Short mmCIF file of C-alpha atoms (C1' of nucleotides) in Angstrom, two decimals:
data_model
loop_
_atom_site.label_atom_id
_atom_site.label_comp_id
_atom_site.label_asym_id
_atom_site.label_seq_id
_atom_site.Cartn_x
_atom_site.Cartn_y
_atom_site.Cartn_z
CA UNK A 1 64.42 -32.16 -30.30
CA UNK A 2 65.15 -32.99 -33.75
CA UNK A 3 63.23 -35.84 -35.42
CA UNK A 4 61.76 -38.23 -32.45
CA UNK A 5 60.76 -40.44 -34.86
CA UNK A 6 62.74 -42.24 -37.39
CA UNK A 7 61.88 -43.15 -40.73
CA UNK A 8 64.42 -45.46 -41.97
CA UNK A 9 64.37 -48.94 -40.43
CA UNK A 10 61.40 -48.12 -37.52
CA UNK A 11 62.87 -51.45 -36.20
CA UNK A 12 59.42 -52.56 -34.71
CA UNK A 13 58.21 -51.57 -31.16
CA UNK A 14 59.77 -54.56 -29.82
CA UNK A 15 59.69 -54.28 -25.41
CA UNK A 16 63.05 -53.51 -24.52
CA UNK A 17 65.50 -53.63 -26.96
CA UNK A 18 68.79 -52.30 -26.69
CA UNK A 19 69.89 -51.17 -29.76
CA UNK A 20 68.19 -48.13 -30.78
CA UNK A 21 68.81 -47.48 -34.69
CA UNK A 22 71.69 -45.29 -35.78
CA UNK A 23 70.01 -42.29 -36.04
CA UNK A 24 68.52 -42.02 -33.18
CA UNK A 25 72.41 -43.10 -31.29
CA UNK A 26 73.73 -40.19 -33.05
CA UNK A 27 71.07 -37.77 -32.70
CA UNK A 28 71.05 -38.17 -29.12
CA UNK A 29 75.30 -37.83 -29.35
CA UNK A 30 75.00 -34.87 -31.21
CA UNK A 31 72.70 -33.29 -28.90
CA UNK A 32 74.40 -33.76 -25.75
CA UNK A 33 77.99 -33.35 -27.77
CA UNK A 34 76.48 -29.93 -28.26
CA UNK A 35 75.82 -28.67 -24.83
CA UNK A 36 79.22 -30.41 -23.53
CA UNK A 37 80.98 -28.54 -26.84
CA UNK A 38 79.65 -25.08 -25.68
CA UNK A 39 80.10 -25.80 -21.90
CA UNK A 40 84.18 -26.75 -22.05
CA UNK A 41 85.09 -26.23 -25.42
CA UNK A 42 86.33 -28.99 -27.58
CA UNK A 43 89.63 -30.17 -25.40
CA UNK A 44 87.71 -29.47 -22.28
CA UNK A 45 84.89 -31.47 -23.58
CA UNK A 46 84.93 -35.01 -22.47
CA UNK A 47 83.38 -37.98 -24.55
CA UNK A 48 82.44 -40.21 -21.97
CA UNK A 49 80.29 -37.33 -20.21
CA UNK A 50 78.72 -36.91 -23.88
CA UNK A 51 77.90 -40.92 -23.85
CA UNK A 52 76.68 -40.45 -20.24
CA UNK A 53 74.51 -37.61 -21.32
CA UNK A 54 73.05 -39.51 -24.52
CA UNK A 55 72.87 -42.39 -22.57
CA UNK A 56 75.08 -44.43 -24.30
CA UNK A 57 79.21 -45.74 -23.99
CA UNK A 58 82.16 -43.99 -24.87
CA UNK A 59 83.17 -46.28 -27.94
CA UNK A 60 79.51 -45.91 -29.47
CA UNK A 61 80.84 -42.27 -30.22
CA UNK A 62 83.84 -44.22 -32.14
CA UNK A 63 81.48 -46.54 -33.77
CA UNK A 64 79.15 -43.89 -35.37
CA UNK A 65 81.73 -40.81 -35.54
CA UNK A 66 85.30 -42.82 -35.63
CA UNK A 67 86.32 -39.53 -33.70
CA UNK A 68 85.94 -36.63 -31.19
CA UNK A 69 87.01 -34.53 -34.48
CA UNK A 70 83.97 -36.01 -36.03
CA UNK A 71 81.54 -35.79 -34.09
CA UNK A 72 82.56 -31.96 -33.74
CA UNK A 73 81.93 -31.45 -37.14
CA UNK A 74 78.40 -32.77 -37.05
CA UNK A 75 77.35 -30.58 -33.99
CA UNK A 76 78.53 -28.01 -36.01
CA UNK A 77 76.90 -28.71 -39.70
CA UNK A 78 73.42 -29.45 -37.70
CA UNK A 79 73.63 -25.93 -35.81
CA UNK A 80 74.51 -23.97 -38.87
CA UNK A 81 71.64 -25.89 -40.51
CA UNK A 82 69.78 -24.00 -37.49
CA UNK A 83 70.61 -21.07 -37.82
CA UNK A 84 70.22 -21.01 -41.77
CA UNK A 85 66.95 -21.59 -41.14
CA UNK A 86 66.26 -19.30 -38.86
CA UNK A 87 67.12 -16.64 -41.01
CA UNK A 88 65.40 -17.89 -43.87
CA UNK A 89 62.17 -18.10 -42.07
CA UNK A 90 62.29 -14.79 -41.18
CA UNK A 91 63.81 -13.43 -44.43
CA UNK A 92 60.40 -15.18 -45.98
CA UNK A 93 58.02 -13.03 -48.46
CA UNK A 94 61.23 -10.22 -47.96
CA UNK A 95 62.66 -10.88 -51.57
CA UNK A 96 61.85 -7.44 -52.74
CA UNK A 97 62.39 -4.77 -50.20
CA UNK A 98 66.39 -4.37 -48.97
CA UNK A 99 65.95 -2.78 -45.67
CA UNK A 100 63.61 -5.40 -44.75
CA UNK A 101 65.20 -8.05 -45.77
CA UNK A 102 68.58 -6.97 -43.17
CA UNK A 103 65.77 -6.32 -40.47
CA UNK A 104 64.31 -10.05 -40.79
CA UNK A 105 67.97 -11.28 -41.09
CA UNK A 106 68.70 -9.49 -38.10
CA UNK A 107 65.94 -10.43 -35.68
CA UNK A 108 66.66 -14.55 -37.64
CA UNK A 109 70.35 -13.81 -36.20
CA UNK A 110 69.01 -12.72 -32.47
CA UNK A 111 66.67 -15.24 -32.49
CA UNK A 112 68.94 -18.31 -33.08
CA UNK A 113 71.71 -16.89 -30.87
CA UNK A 114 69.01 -16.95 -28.14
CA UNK A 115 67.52 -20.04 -28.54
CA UNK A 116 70.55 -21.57 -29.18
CA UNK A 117 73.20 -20.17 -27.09
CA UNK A 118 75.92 -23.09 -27.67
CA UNK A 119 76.23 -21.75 -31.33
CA UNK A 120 77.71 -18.58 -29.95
CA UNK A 121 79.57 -20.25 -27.71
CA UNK A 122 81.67 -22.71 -29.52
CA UNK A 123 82.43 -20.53 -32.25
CA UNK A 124 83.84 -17.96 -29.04
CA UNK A 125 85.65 -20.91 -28.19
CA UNK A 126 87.12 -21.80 -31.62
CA UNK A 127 87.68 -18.52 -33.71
CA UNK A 128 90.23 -17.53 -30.85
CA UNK A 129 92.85 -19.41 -31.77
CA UNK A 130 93.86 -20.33 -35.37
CA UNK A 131 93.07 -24.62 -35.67
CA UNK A 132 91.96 -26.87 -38.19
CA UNK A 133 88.66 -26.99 -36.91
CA UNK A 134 88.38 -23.17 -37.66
CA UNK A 135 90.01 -23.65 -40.96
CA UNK A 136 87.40 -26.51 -42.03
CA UNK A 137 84.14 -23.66 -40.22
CA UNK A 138 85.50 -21.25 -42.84
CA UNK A 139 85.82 -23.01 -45.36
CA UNK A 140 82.54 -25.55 -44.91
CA UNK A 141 80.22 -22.49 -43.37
CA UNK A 142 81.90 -19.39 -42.01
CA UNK A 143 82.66 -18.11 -45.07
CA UNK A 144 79.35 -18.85 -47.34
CA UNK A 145 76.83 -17.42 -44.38
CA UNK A 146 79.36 -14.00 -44.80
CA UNK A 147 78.38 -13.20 -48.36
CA UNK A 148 74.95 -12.90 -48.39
CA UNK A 149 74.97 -10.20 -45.52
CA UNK A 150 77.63 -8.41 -47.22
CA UNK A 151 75.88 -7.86 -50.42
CA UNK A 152 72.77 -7.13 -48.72
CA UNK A 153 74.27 -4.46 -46.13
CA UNK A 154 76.33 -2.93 -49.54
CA UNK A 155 73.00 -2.26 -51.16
CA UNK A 156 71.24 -0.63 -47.86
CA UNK A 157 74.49 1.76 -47.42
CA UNK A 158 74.54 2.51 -50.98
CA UNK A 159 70.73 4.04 -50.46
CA UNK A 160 72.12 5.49 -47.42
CA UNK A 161 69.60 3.54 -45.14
CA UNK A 162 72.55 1.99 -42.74
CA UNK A 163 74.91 3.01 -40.00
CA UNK A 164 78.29 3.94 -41.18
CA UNK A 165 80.07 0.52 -40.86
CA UNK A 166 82.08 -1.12 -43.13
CA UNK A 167 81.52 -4.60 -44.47
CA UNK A 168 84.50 -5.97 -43.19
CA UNK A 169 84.04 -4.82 -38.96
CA UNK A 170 79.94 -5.20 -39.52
CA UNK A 171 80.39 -8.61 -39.39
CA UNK A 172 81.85 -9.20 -35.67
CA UNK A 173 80.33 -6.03 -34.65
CA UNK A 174 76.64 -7.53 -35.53
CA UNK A 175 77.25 -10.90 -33.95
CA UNK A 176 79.09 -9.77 -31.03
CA UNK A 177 76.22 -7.70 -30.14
CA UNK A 178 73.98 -10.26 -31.03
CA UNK A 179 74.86 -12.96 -29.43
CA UNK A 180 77.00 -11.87 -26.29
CA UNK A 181 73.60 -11.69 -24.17
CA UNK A 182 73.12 -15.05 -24.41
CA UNK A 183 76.25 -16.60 -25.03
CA UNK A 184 77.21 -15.00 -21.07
CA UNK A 185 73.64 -15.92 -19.64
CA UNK A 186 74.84 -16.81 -16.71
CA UNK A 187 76.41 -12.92 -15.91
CA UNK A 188 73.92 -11.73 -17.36
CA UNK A 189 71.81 -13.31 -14.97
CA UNK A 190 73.86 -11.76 -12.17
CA UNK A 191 73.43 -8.49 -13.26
CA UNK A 192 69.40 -8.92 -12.68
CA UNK A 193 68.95 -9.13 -16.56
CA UNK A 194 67.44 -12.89 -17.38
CA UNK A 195 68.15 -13.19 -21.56
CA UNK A 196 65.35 -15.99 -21.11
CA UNK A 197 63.05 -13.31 -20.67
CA UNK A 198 60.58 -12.86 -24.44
CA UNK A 199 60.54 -9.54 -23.06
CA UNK A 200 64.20 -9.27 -22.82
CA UNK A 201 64.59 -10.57 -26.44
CA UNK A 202 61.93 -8.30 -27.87
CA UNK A 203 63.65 -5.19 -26.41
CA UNK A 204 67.10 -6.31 -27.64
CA UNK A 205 66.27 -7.29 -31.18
CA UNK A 206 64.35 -4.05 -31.39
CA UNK A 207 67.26 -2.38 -30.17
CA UNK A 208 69.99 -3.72 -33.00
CA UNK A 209 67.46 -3.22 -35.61
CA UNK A 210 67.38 0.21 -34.74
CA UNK A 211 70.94 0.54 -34.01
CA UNK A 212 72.31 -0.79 -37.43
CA UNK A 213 69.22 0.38 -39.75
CA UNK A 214 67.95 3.57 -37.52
CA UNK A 215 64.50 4.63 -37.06
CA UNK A 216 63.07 3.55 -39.65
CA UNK A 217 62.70 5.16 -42.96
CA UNK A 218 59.12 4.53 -44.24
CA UNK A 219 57.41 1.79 -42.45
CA UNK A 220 56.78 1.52 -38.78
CA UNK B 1 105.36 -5.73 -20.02
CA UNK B 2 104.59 -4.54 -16.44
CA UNK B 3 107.52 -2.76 -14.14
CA UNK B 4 110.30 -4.68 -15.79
CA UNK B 5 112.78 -3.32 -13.17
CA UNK B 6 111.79 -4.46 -9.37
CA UNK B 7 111.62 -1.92 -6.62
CA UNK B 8 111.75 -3.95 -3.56
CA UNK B 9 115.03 -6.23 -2.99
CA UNK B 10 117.15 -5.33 -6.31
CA UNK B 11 118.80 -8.37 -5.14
CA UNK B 12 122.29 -7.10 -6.42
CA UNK B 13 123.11 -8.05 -10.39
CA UNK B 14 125.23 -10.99 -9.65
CA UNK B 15 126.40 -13.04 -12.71
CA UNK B 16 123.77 -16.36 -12.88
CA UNK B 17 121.86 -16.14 -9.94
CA UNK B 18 118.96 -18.45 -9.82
CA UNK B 19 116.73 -16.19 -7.58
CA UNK B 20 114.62 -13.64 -9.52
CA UNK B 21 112.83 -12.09 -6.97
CA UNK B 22 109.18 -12.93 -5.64
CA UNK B 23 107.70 -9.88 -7.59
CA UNK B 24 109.58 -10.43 -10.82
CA UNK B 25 108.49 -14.44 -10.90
CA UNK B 26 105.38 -14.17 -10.02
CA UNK B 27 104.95 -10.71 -12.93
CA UNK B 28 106.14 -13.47 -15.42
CA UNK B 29 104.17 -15.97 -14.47
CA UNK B 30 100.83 -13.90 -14.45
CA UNK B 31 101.50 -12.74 -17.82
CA UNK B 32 102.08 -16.46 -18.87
CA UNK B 33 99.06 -17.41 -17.28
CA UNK B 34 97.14 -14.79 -18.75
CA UNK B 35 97.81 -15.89 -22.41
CA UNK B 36 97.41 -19.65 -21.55
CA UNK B 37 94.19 -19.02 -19.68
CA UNK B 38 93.30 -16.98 -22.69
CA UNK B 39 93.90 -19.86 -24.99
CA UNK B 40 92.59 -22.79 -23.24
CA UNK B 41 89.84 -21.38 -20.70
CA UNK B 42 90.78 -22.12 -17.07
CA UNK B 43 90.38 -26.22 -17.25
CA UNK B 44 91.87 -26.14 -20.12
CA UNK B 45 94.65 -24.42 -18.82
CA UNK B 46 98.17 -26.23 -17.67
CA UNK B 47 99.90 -25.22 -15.06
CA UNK B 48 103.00 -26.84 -16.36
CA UNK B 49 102.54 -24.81 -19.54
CA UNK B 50 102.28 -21.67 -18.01
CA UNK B 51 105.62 -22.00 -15.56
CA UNK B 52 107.83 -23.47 -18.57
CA UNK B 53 106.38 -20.25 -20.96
CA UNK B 54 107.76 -18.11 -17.77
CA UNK B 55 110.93 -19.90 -17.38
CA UNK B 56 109.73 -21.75 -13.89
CA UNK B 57 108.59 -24.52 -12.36
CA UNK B 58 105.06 -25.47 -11.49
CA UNK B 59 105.62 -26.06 -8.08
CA UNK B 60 106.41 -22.51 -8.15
CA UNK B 61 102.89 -21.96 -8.81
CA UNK B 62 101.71 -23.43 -5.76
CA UNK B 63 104.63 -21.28 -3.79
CA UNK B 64 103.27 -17.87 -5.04
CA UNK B 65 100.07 -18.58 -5.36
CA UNK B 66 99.24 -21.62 -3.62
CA UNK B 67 96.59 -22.47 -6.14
CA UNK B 68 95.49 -22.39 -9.88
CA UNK B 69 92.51 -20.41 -8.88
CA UNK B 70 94.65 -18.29 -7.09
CA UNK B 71 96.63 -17.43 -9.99
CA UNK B 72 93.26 -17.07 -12.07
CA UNK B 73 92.74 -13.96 -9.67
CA UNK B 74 95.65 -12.41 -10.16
CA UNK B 75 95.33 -12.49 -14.10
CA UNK B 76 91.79 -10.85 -14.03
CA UNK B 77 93.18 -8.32 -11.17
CA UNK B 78 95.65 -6.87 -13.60
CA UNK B 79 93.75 -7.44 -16.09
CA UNK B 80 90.58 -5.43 -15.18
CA UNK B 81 93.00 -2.74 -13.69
CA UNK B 82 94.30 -2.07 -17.53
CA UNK B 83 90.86 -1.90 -18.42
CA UNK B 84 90.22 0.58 -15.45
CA UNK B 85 93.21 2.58 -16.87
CA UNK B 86 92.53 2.76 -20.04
CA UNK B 87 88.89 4.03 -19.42
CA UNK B 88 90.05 6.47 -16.90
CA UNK B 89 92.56 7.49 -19.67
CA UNK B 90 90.23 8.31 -22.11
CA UNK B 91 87.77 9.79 -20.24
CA UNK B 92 90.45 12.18 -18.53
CA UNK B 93 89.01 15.90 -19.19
CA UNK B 94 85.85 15.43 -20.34
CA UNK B 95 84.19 15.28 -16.82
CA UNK B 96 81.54 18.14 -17.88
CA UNK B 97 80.25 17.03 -21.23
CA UNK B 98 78.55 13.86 -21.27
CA UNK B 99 78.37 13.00 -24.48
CA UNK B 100 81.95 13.24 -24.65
CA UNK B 101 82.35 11.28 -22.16
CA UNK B 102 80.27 8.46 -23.20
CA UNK B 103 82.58 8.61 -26.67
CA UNK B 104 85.74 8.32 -24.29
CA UNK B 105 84.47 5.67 -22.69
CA UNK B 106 83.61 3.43 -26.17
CA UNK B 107 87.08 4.20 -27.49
CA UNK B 108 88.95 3.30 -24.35
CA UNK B 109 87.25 0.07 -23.92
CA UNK B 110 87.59 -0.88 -27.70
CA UNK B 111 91.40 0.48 -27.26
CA UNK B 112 91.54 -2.32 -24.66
CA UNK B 113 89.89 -4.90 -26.25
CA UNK B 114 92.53 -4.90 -29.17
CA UNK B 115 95.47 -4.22 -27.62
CA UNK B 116 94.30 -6.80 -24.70
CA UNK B 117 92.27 -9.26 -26.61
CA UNK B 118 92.94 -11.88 -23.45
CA UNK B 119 90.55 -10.25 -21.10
CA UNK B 120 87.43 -10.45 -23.54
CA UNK B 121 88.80 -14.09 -24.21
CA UNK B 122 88.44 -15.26 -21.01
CA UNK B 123 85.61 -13.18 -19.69
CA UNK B 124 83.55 -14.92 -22.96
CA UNK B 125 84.93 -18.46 -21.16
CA UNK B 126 83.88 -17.68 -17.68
CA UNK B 127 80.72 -15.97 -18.48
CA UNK B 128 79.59 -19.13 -20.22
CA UNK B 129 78.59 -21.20 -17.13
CA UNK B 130 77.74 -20.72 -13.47
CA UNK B 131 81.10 -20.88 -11.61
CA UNK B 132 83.05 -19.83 -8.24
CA UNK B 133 84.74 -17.76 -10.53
CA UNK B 134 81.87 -16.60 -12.33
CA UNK B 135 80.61 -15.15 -9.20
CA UNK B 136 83.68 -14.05 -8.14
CA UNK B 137 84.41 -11.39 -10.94
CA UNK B 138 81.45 -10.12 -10.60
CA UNK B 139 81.61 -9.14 -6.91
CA UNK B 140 84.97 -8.17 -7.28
CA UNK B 141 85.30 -6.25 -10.78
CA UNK B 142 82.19 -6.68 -13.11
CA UNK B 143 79.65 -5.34 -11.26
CA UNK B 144 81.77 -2.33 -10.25
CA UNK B 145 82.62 -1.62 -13.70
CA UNK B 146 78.83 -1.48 -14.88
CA UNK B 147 77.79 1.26 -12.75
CA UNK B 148 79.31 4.19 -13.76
CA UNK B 149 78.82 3.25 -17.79
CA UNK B 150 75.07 2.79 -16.32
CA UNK B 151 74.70 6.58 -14.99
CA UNK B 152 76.59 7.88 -17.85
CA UNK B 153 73.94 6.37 -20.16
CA UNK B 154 70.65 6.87 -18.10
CA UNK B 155 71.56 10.88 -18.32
CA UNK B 156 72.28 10.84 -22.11
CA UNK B 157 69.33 8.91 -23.11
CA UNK B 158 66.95 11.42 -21.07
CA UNK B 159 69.18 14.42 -23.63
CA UNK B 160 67.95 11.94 -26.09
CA UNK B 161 71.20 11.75 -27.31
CA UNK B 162 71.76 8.26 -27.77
CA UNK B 163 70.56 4.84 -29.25
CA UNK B 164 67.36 3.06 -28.12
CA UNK B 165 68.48 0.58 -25.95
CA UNK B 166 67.59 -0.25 -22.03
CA UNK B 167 70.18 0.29 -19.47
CA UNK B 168 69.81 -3.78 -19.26
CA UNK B 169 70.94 -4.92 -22.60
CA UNK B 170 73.30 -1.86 -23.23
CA UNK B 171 75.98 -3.56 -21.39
CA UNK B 172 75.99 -6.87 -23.28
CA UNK B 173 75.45 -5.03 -26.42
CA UNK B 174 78.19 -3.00 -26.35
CA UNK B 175 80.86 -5.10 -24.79
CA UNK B 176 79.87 -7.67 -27.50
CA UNK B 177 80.13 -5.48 -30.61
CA UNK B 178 83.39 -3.95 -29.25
CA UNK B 179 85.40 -7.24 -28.24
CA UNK B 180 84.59 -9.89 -30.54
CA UNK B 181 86.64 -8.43 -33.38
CA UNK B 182 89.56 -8.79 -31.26
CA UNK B 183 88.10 -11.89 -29.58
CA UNK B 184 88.15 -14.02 -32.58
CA UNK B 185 91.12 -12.24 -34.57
CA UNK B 186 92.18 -15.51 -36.31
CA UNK B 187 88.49 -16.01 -37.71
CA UNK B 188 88.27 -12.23 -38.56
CA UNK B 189 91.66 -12.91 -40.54
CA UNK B 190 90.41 -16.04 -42.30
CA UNK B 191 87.98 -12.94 -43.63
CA UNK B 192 90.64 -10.76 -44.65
CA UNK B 193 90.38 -8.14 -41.72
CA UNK B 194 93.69 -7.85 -39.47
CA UNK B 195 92.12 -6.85 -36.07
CA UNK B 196 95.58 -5.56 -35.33
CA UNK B 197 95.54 -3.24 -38.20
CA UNK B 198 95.19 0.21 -36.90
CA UNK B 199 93.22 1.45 -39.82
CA UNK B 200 91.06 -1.11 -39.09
CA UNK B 201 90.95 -0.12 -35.03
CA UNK B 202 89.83 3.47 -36.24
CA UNK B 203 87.11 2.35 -38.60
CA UNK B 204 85.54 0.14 -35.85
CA UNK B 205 85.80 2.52 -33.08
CA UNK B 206 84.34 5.16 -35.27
CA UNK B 207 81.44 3.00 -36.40
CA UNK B 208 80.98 2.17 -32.69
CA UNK B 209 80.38 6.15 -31.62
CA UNK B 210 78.52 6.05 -34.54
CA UNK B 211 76.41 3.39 -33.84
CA UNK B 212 75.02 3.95 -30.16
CA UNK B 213 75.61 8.05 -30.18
CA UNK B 214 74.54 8.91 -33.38
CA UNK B 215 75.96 11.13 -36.23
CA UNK B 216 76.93 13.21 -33.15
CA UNK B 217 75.00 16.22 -31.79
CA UNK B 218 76.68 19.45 -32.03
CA UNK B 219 80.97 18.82 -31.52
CA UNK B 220 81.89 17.21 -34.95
"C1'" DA C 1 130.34 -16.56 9.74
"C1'" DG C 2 126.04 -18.61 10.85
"C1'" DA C 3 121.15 -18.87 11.51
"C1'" DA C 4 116.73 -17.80 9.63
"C1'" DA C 5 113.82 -16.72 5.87
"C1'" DC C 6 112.94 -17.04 1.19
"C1'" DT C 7 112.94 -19.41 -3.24
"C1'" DT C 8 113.58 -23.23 -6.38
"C1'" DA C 9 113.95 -28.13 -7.89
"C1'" DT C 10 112.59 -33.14 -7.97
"C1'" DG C 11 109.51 -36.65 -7.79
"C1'" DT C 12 105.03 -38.79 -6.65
"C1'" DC C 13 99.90 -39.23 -6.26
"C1'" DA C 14 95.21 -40.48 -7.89
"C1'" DA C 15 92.23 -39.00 -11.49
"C1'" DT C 16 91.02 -38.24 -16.15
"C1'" DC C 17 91.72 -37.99 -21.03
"C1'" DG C 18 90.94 -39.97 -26.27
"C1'" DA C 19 91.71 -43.87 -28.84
"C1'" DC C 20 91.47 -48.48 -29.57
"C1'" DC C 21 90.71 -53.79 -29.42
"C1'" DA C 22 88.10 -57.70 -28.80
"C1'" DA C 23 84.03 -59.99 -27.29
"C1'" DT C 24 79.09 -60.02 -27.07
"C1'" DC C 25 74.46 -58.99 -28.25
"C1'" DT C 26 70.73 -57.59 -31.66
"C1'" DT C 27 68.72 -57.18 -36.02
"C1'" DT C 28 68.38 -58.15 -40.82
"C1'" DG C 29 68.38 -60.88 -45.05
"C1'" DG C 30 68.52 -65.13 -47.50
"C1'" DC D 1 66.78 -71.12 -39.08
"C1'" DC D 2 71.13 -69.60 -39.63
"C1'" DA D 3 74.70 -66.62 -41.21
"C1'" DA D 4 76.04 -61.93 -42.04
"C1'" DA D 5 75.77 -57.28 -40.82
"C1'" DG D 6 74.83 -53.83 -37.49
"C1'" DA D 7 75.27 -52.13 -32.83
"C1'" DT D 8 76.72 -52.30 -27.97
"C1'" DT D 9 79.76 -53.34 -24.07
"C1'" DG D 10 83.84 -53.85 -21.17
"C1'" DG D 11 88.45 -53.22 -20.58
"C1'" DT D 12 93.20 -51.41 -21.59
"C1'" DC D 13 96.84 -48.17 -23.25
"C1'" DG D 14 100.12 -44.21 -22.70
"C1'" DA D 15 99.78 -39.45 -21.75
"C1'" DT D 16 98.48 -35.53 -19.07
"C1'" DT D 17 96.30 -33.16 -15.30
"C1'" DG D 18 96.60 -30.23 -10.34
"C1'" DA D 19 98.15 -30.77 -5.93
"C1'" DC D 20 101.47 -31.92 -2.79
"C1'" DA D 21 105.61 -33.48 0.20
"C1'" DT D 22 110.28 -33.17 0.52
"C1'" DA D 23 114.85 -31.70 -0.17
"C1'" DA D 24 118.15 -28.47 -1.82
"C1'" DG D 25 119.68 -24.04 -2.99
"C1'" DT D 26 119.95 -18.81 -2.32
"C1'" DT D 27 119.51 -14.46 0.05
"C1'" DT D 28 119.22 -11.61 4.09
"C1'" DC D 29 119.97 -10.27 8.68
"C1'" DT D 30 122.58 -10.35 12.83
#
DNA sequence: AGAAACTTATGTCAATCGACCAATCTTTGG
DNA sequence: CCAAAGATTGGTCGATTGACATAAGTTTCT
């Protein structure tokens, strides 16, 4: 995942080198720093498991991060990159139409939170208690990714094309109900309902859309 | 919080006994545990913590309870029996209409969620990953808890009386859009919303009803 | 009063944690 | 070819963890 192949330095196909390039060190520490963030939260998270994971040693992750603070922080900015993506892909060609646009950023949100469930649950883990690492998410993403929704959602309840909900509770309401599914896989699973399922995520992003826009005023 | 006066023992008000009574130590130390379990997941969790926030020791842990697990238990036992309450008080004369009783049912568990924000908390930790626990709840509490929300639903979706959404995702759905407000307060508050506002409460438990009943049939 | 049951306090145990230092190895640039 | 820079490795540090054994204190019952 990510870039497999890196561009600066490709430091020759030599047999069996050890060092690897930076990049592709930290790549492979941010990925399994990832899945150990969301597993046991950032305390519970341990940095030798993450070396073990990325095949690599514990004081690589001070080398190329200095900290576990650090390295935190670039989990984070590369998942946000994610899911900024995600919605822009699907908010693509929607420039014009408003309800369509909340739709697309909708089913970007559900799609994200499913294929990346460790999103979901680090922020869980971190917007429960008030730390500097949620200070510097506000601040550095939190806060920008809230403003574009907001004006969009003011428009569509303006026209009267929404469910009654204010700006300030649509927020957590939308991304609790987004993202809870897969965020709690695992009971989820229990309860005979497998989030992994395309059908599963076809019903449930079909579901919000027509829980926060109804419907459907014109098309479908 | 909880019976603050002990039936069993009253062990006689004598000036500064050490002895508090098995019930009364191990009330305080659930309700320490509770918060700290909240705040830290259950690995996360220390034991020493919890006793000194209770005024105890932590071997006293391993008298009452023998075990951190143990403990674990009896948080989510009184836990899930406020929950159980608080439905039950909601729902309390409005056996015959089920709409109504579907409403109840929304409000009580939102009441909960804010006013016990430490249940969501640590259902979203132990939800995360296959666990004992995990499996535990679910035998014990979660999967009872489902099944009457279930039945309620089936018979108001064949009225046609509320949102489009399977019996599978409902639960996730719901759960999510109700307790993550309240979940992640301190983020909420970085976005100017006080979860503990009451206003607030209102406007998000309306939009709820809203949401997955509709603008409401014929009461309203 | 005295024994038995209940409750609390003290201290220890191996295991694990993040951070850090110093030595070694690999690659790059002159 | 060699020195400088980049990257990796091994080991150590104090601090903290849950569980536990043991001893002391308190309450209750007879």
């Amino acid at each position: 995942m990510s870039t497999p192949v890196v561009d600066p330095a490709t430091p020759a196909p030599g047999r069996t080198r050890r060092n690897r390039g930076s990049e592709v060190v930290r790549d492979a520490l941010i990925d399994a720093a990832i899945v150990e963030f969301a597993a046991n939260g950032f305390d519970g998270a341990s940095t030798r498991r993450i070396a073990e994971a990325a095949g690599a040693h514990q004081s690589q992750i001070k080398y190329h991060f200095d900290t576990k603070n650090e390295l935190w922080k670039r989990c984070l900015d590369r998942m946000i990159g994610e899911l900024e993506a995600a919605i822009a892909a699907a908010t693509d060609g929607h420039r014009d139409d408003p309800r369509a646009l909340v739709e697309a950023s909708i089913r970007g949100l559900v799609e994200l939170a499913a294929r990346r469930p460790e999103l979901s649950r680090i922020m869980m883990h971190e917007a429960t208690s008030d730390s500097e690492r949620l200070a510097w998410l506000f601040e550095t993403h939190t806060g920008r990714l809230r403003a574009p929704l907001d004006r969009r959602w003011g428009r569509l309840r303006e026209r009267g094309d929404a469910a009654p909900i204010g700006s300030d509770v649509l927020y957590h309401t939308l991304i609790g109900a987004a993202s809870l599914l897969y965020a709690n896989a695992p009971e989820a699973r229990l309860m005979g309902v497998d989030p992994a399922d395309p059908a599963v995520f076809e019903r449930h992003a079909d579901a919000l859309v027509a829980l926060f826009l109804g419907p459907g005023s014109d098309d479908r």
